[in-house]
CSV table of C-alpha atoms in Angstrom, one decimal:
chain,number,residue,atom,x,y,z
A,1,UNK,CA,20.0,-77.8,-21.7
A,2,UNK,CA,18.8,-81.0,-19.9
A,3,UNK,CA,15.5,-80.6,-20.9
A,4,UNK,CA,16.2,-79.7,-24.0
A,5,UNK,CA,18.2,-83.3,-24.5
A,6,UNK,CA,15.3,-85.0,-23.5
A,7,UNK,CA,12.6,-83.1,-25.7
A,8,UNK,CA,15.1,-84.1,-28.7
A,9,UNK,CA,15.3,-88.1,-27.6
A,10,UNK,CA,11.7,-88.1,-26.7
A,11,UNK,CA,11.2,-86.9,-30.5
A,12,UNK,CA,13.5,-89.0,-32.0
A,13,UNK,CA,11.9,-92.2,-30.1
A,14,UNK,CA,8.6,-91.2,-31.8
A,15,UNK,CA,10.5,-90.5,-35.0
A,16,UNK,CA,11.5,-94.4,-34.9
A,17,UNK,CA,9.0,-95.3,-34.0
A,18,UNK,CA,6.5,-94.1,-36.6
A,19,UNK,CA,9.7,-95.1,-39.1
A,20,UNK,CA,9.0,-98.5,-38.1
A,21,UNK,CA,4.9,-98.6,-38.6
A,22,UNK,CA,5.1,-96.4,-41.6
A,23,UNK,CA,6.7,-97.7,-45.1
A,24,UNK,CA,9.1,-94.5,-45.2
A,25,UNK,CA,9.2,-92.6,-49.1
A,26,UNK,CA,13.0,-91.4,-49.9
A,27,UNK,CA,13.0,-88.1,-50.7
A,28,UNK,CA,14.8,-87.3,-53.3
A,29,UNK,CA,17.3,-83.8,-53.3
A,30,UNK,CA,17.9,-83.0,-56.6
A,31,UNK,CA,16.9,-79.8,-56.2
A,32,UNK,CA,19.5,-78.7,-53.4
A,33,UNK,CA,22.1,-81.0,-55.3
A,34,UNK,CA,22.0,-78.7,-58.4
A,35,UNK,CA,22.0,-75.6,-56.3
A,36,UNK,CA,25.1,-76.8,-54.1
A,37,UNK,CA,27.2,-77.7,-56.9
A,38,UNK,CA,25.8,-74.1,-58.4
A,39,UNK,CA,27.8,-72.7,-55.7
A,40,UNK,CA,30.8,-75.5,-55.4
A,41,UNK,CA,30.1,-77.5,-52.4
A,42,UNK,CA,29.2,-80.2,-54.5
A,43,UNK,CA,30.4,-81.8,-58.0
A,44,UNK,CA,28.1,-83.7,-59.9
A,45,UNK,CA,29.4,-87.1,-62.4
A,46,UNK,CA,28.8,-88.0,-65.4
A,47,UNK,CA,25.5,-89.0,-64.9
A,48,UNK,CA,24.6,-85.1,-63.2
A,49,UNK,CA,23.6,-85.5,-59.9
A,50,UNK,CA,23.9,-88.9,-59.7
A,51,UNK,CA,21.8,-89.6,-56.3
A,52,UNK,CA,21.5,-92.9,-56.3
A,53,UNK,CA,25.5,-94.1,-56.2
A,54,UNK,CA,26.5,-95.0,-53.2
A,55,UNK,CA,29.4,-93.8,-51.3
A,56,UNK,CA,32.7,-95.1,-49.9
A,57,UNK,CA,34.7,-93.4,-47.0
A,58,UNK,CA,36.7,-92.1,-49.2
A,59,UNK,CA,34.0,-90.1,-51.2
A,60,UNK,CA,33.1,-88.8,-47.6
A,61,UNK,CA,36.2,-87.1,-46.9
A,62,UNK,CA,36.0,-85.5,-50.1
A,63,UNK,CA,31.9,-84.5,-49.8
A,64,UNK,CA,33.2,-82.9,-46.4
A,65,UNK,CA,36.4,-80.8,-47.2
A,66,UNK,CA,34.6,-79.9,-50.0
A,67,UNK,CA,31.7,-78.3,-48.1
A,68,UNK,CA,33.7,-76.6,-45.8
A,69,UNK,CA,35.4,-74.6,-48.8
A,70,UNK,CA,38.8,-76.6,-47.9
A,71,UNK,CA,38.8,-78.2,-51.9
A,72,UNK,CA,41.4,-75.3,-53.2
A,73,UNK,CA,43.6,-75.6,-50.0
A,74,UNK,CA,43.4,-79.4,-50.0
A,75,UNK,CA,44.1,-79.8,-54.0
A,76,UNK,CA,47.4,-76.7,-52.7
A,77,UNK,CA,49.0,-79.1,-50.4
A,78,UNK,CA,52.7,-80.2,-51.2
A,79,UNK,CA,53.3,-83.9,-51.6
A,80,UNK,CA,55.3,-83.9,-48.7
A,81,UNK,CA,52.5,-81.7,-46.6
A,82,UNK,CA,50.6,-84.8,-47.6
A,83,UNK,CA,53.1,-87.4,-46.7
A,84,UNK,CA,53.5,-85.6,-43.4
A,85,UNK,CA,49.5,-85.5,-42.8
A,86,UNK,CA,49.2,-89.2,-43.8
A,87,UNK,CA,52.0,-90.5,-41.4
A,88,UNK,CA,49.8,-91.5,-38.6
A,89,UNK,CA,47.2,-93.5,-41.1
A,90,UNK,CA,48.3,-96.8,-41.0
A,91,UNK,CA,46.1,-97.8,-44.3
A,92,UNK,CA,47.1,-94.5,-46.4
A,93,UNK,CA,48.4,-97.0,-49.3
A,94,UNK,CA,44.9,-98.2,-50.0
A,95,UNK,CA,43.8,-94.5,-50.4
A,96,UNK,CA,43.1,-93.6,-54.7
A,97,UNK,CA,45.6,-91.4,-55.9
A,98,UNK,CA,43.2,-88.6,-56.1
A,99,UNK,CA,42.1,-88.5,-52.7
A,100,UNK,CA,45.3,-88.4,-51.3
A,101,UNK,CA,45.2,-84.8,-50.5
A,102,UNK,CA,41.5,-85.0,-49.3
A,103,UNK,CA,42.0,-87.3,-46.7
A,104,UNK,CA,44.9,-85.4,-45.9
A,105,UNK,CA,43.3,-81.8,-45.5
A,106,UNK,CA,40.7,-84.2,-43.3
A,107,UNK,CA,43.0,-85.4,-41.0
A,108,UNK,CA,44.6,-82.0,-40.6
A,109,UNK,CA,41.6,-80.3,-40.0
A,110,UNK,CA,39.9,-82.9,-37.5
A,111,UNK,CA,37.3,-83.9,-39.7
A,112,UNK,CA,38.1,-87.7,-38.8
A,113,UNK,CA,39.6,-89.3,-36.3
A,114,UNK,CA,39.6,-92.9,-38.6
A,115,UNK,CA,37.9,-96.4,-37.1
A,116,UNK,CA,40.4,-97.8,-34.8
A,117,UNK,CA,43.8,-99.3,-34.8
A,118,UNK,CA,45.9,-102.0,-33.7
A,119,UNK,CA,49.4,-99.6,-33.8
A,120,UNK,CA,49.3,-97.6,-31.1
A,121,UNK,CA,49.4,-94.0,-32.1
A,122,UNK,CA,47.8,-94.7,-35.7
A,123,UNK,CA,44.4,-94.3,-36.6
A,124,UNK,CA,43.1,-96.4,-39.9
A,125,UNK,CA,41.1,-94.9,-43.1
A,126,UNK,CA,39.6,-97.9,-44.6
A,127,UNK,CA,38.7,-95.7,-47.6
A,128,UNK,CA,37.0,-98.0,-49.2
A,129,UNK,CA,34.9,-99.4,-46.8
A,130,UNK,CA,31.2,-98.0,-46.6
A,131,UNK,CA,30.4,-95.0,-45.6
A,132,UNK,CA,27.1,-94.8,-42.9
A,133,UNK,CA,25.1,-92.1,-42.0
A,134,UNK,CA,26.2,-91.5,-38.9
A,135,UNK,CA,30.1,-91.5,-40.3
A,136,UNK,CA,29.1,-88.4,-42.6
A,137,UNK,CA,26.8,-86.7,-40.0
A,138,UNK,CA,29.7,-86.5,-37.7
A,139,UNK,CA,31.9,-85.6,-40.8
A,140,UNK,CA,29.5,-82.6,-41.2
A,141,UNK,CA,29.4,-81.6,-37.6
A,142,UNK,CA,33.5,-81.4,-37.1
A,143,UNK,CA,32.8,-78.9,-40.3
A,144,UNK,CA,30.5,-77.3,-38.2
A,145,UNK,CA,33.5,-76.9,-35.7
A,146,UNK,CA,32.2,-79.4,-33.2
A,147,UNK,CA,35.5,-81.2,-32.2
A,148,UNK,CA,36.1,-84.1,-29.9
A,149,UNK,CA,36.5,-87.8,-30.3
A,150,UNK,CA,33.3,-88.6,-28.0
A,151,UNK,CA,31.3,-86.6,-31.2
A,152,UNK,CA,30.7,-90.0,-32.8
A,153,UNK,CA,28.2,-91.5,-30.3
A,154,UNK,CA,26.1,-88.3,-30.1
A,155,UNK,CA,26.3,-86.9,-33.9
A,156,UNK,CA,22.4,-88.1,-34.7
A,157,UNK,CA,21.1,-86.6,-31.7
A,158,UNK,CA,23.4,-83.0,-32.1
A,159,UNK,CA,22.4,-83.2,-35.7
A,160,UNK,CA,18.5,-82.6,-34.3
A,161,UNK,CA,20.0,-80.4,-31.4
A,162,UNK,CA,21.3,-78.2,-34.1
A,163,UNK,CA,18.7,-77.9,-36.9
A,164,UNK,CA,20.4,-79.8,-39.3
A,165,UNK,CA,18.2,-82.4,-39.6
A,166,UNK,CA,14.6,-82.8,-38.8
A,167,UNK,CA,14.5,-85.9,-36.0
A,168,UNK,CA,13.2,-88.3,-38.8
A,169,UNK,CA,16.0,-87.2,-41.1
A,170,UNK,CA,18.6,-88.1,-38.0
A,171,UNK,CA,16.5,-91.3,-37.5
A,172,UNK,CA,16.8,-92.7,-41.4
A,173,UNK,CA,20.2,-91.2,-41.4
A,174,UNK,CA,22.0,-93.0,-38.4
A,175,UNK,CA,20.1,-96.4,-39.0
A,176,UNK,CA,22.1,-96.3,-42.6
A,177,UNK,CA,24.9,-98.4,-43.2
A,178,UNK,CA,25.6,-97.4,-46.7
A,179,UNK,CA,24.6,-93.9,-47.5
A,180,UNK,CA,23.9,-92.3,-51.6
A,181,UNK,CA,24.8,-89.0,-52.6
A,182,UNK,CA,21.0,-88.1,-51.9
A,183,UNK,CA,21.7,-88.7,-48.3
A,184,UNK,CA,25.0,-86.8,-48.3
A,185,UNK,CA,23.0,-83.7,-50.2
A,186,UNK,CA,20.7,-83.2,-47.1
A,187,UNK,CA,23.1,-83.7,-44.9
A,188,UNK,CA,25.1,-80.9,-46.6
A,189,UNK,CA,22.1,-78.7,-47.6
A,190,UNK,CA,21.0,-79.0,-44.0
A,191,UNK,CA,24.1,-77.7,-42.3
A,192,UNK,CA,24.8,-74.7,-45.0
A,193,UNK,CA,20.9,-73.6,-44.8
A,194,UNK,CA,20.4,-74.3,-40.7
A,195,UNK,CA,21.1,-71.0,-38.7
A,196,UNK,CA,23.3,-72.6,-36.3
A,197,UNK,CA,26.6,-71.0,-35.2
A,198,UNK,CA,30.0,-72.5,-35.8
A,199,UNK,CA,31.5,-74.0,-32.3
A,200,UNK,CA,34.7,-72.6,-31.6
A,201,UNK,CA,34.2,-70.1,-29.0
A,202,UNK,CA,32.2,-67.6,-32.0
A,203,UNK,CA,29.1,-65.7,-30.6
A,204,UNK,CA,26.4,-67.6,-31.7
A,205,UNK,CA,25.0,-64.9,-33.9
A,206,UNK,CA,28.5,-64.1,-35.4
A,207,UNK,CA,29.1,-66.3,-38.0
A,208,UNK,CA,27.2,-69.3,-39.9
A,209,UNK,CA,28.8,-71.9,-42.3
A,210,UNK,CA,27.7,-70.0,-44.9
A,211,UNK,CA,29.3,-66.7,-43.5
A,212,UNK,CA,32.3,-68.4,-43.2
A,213,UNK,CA,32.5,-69.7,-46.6
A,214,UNK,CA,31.5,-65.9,-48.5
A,215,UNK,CA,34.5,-64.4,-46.1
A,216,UNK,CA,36.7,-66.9,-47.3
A,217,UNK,CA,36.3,-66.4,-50.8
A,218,UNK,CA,35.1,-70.2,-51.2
A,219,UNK,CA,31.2,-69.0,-52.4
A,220,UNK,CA,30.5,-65.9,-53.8
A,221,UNK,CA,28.2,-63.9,-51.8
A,222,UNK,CA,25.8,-63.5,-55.4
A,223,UNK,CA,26.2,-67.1,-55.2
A,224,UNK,CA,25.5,-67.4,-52.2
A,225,UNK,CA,21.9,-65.1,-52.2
A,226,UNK,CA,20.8,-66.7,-55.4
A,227,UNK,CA,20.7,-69.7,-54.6
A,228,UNK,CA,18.5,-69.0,-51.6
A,229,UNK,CA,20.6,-69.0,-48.7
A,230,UNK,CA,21.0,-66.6,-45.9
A,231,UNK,CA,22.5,-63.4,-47.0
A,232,UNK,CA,26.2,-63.3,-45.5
A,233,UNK,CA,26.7,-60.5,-43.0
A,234,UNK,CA,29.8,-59.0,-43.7
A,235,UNK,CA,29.7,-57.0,-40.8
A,236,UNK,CA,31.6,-56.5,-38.8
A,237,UNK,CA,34.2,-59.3,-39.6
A,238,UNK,CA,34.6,-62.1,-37.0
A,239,UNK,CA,37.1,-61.8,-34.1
A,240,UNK,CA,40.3,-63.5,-34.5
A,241,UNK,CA,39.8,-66.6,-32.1
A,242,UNK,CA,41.4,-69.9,-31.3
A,243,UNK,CA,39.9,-73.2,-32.3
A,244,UNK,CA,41.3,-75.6,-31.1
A,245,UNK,CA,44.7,-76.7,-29.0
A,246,UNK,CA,46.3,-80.0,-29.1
A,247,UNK,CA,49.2,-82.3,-27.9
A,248,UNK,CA,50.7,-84.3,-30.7
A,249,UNK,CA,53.4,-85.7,-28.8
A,250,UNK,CA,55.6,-84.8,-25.4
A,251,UNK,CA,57.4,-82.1,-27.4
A,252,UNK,CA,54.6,-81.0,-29.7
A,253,UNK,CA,51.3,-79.0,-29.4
A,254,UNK,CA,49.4,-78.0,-32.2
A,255,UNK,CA,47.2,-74.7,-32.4
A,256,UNK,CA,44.3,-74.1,-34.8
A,257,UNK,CA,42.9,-70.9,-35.4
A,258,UNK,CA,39.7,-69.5,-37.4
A,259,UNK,CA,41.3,-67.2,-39.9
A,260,UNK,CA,44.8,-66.3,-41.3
A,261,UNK,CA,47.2,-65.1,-38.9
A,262,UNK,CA,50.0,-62.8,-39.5
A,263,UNK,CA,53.1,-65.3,-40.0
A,264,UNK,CA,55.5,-62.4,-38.1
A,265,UNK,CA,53.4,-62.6,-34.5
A,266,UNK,CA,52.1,-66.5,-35.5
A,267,UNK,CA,55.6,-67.3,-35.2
A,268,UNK,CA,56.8,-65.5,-32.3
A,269,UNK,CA,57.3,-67.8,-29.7
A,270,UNK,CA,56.9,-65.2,-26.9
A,271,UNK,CA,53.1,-65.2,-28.0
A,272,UNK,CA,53.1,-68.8,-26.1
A,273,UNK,CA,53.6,-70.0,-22.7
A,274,UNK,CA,54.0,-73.1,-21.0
A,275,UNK,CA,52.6,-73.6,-17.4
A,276,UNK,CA,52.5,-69.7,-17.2
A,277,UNK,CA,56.0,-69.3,-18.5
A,278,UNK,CA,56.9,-67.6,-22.0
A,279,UNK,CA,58.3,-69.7,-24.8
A,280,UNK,CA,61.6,-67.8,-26.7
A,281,UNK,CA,63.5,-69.1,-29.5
A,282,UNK,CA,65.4,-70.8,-27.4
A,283,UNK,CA,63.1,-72.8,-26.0
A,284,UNK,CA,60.4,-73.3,-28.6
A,285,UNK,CA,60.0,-73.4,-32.3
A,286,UNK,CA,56.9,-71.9,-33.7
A,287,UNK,CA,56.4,-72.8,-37.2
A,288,UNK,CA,52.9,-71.6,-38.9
A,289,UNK,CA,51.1,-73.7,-42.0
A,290,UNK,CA,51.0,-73.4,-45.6
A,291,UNK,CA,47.0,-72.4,-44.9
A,292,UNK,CA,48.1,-70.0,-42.3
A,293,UNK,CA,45.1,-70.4,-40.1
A,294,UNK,CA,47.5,-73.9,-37.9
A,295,UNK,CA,50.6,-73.1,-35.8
A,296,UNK,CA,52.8,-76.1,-34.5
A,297,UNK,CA,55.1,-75.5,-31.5
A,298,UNK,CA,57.7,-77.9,-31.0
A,299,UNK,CA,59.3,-77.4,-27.2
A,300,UNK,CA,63.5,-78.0,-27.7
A,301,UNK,CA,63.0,-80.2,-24.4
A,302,UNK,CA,60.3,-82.9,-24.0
A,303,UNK,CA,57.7,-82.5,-21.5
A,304,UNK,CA,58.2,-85.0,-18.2
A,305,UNK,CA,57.2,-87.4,-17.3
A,306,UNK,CA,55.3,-89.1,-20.3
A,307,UNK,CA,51.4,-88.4,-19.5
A,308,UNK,CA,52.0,-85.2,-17.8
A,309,UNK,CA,49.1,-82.0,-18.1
A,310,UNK,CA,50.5,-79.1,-18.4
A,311,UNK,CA,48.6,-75.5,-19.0
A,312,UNK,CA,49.1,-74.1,-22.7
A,313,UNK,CA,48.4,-70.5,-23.2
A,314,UNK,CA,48.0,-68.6,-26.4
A,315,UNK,CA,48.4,-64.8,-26.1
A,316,UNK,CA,46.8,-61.5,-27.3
A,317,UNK,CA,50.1,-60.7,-29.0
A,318,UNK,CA,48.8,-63.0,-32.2
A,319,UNK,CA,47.4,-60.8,-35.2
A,320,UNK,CA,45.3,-61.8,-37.9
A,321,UNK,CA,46.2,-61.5,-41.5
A,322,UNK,CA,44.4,-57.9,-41.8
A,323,UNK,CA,46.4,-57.0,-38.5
A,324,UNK,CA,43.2,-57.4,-36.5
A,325,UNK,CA,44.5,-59.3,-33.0
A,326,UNK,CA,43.6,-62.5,-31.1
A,327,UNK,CA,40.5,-61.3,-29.3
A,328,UNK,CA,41.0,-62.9,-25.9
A,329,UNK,CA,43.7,-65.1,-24.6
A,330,UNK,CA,43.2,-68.9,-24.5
A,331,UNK,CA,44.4,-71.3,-21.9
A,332,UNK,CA,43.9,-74.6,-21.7
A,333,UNK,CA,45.3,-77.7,-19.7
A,334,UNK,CA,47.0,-80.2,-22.3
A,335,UNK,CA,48.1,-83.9,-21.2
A,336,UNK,CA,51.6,-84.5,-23.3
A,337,UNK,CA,51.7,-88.3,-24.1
A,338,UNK,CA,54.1,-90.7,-26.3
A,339,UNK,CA,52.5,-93.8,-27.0
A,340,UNK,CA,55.1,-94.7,-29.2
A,341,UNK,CA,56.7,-98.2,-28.6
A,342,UNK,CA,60.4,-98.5,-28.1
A,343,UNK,CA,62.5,-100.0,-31.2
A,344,UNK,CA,65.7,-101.2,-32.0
A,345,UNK,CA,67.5,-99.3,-34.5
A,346,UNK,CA,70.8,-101.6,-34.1
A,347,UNK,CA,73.4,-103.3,-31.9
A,348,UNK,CA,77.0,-102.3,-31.9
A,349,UNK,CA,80.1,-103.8,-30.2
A,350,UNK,CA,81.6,-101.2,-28.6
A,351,UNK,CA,85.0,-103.0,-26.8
A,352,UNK,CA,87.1,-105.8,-28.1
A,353,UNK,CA,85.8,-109.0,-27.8
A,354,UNK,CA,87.5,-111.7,-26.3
């Protein structure tokens, strides 16, 4: 793996290199546009394709949920799912009306992790700021399922890692401030078509982006083989698994999951331990989400002290929507954190003054 990281930056020093001796000729995608919008992972404007506009961070959430199949869920989310997605973005009032729920499904599914804050425990959109290269190819990679907020300073060089981009794509990519919706195409193009595995814990051979999006119903799989891609393998289906666990807050942790789960076992806090001990009813709340693939425990006492780890584990006893189970059990060590500054709500006299 060492070597392997070194073969990619020696290639990607030569690939800026020569991209600073040689006049470099865009490319244009027009061709992979029309086919991804043939299929739904893209929409074109009024003007078609419309390659040369250039895009905002806001257009970037909405190029990413979309090629990860998320558009339907995103558009199904309640306004209060919304609200309740949006509460840690300190600039969600400059987001458009119409991307509320993109930037929404985005935030709930990791796909950004915002620029910074001043608040402590907010993260902040700017949606309308530009949006660079390196901004969309991590975008692309969290649809990929690579997770993690130390992505961002490695996304050009994974992109190459992966076979998502050739090293002079990454190059011309992560030197952009501003990207068009030609650079967005191959970014897109490149992670459908690349034979790369989803992260997650799949077997690398199991499943593929566009797998993933025939099973879910997101592309048909006629679609899918007209257009050129790899033919889905339908077969056998891919093992229940978890994606991802996180802590939220000391009385909060939050449990993503590749497919559907069965709401009955999602739900049943016995199917969750805390530092090796079961969770009941009467000491947890398990509640699972409208998409049914997120479960959010919330502990009826708060983990202490503030910044303690604690092991989470997620049991067998989970089944999937087809009544297929978890396929192995998933432990992890989780540190349960409030950053949240103390306010006050109000003073009150409470004995007679005198």
């Amino acid at each position: 793996m060492k070597n392997s990281k070194k073969l990619i930056a020696v290639i990607m020093t030569v690939a800026l290199l020569a991209s600073m001796m040689v006049p470099a000729f865009a490319a244009n995608y027009d061709t992979q546009a029309s086919a991804l919008m043939s299929i739904g992972l893209m929409k074109g404007t009024s003007n078609g394709t419309d390659l040369n506009a250039k895009l905002d961070r806001e257009q970037g959430f909405t190029f990413a949920v979309r090629a990860m199949g998320g558009e339907a869920a995103a558009l199904a989310m309640t306004p209060a799912e919304i609200t309740l997605a949006l509460a840690t973005v300190e600039d969600r009032a400059t987001l458009q009306t119409w991307a509320r729920p993109y930037a929404a499904y985005a935030v709930k599914m990791g796909l950004t992790m915002g620029v910074g804050s001043k608040t402590e425990g907010m993260i902040k959109f700017a949606p309308l700021a530009p949006l660079s290269g390196q901004q969309f190819v991590t975008m692309m990679l969290r649809v990929l399922g690579y997770l993690g907020g130390g992505l961002y300073t490695i996304a050009i060089e994974k992109s190459v890692e992966l076979g998502m981009l050739t090293a002079g794509q990454a190059v011309a990519m992560g030197m952009k401030d501003m990207i068009t919706r030609n650079d967005a195409t191959l970014a897109i193009y490149g992670a459908v078509k690349t034979n790369t595995a989803l992260a997650g814990g799949v077997t690398p051979s199991a499943i593929k982006l566009i797998d993933r999006l025939v099973m879910s119903g997101a592309v048909t799989s006629a679609a899918a083989i007209a257009f050129g891609y790899a033919a889905p393998t339908m077969a056998p289906a891919p093992l229940l698994t978890v994606s991802s666990i996180s802590a939220t807050n000391l009385k909060q942790f939050v449990v993503m999951f590749n497919k559907e789960l069965d709401k009955t076992t999602a739900e049943d806090e016995a199917n969750y331990a805390v530092a090796g001990t079961a969770l009941t009813s009467a000491t947890a709340t398990a509640s699972l989400s409208s998409d049914k693939m997120v479960v959010t425990v919330t502990l009826v006492t708060a983990v202490s002290p503030n910044q303690t780890t604690k092991a989470i584990t997620v049991k067998t006893g989970i089944k999937g929507s087809t009544g297929v189970a978890l396929a192995t059990e998933k432990s992890m060590d989780l540190l349960f954190t409030d950053t949240t500054i103390p306010t006050v709500n109000k003073v009150e006299q409470i004995a007679p003054s005198k």
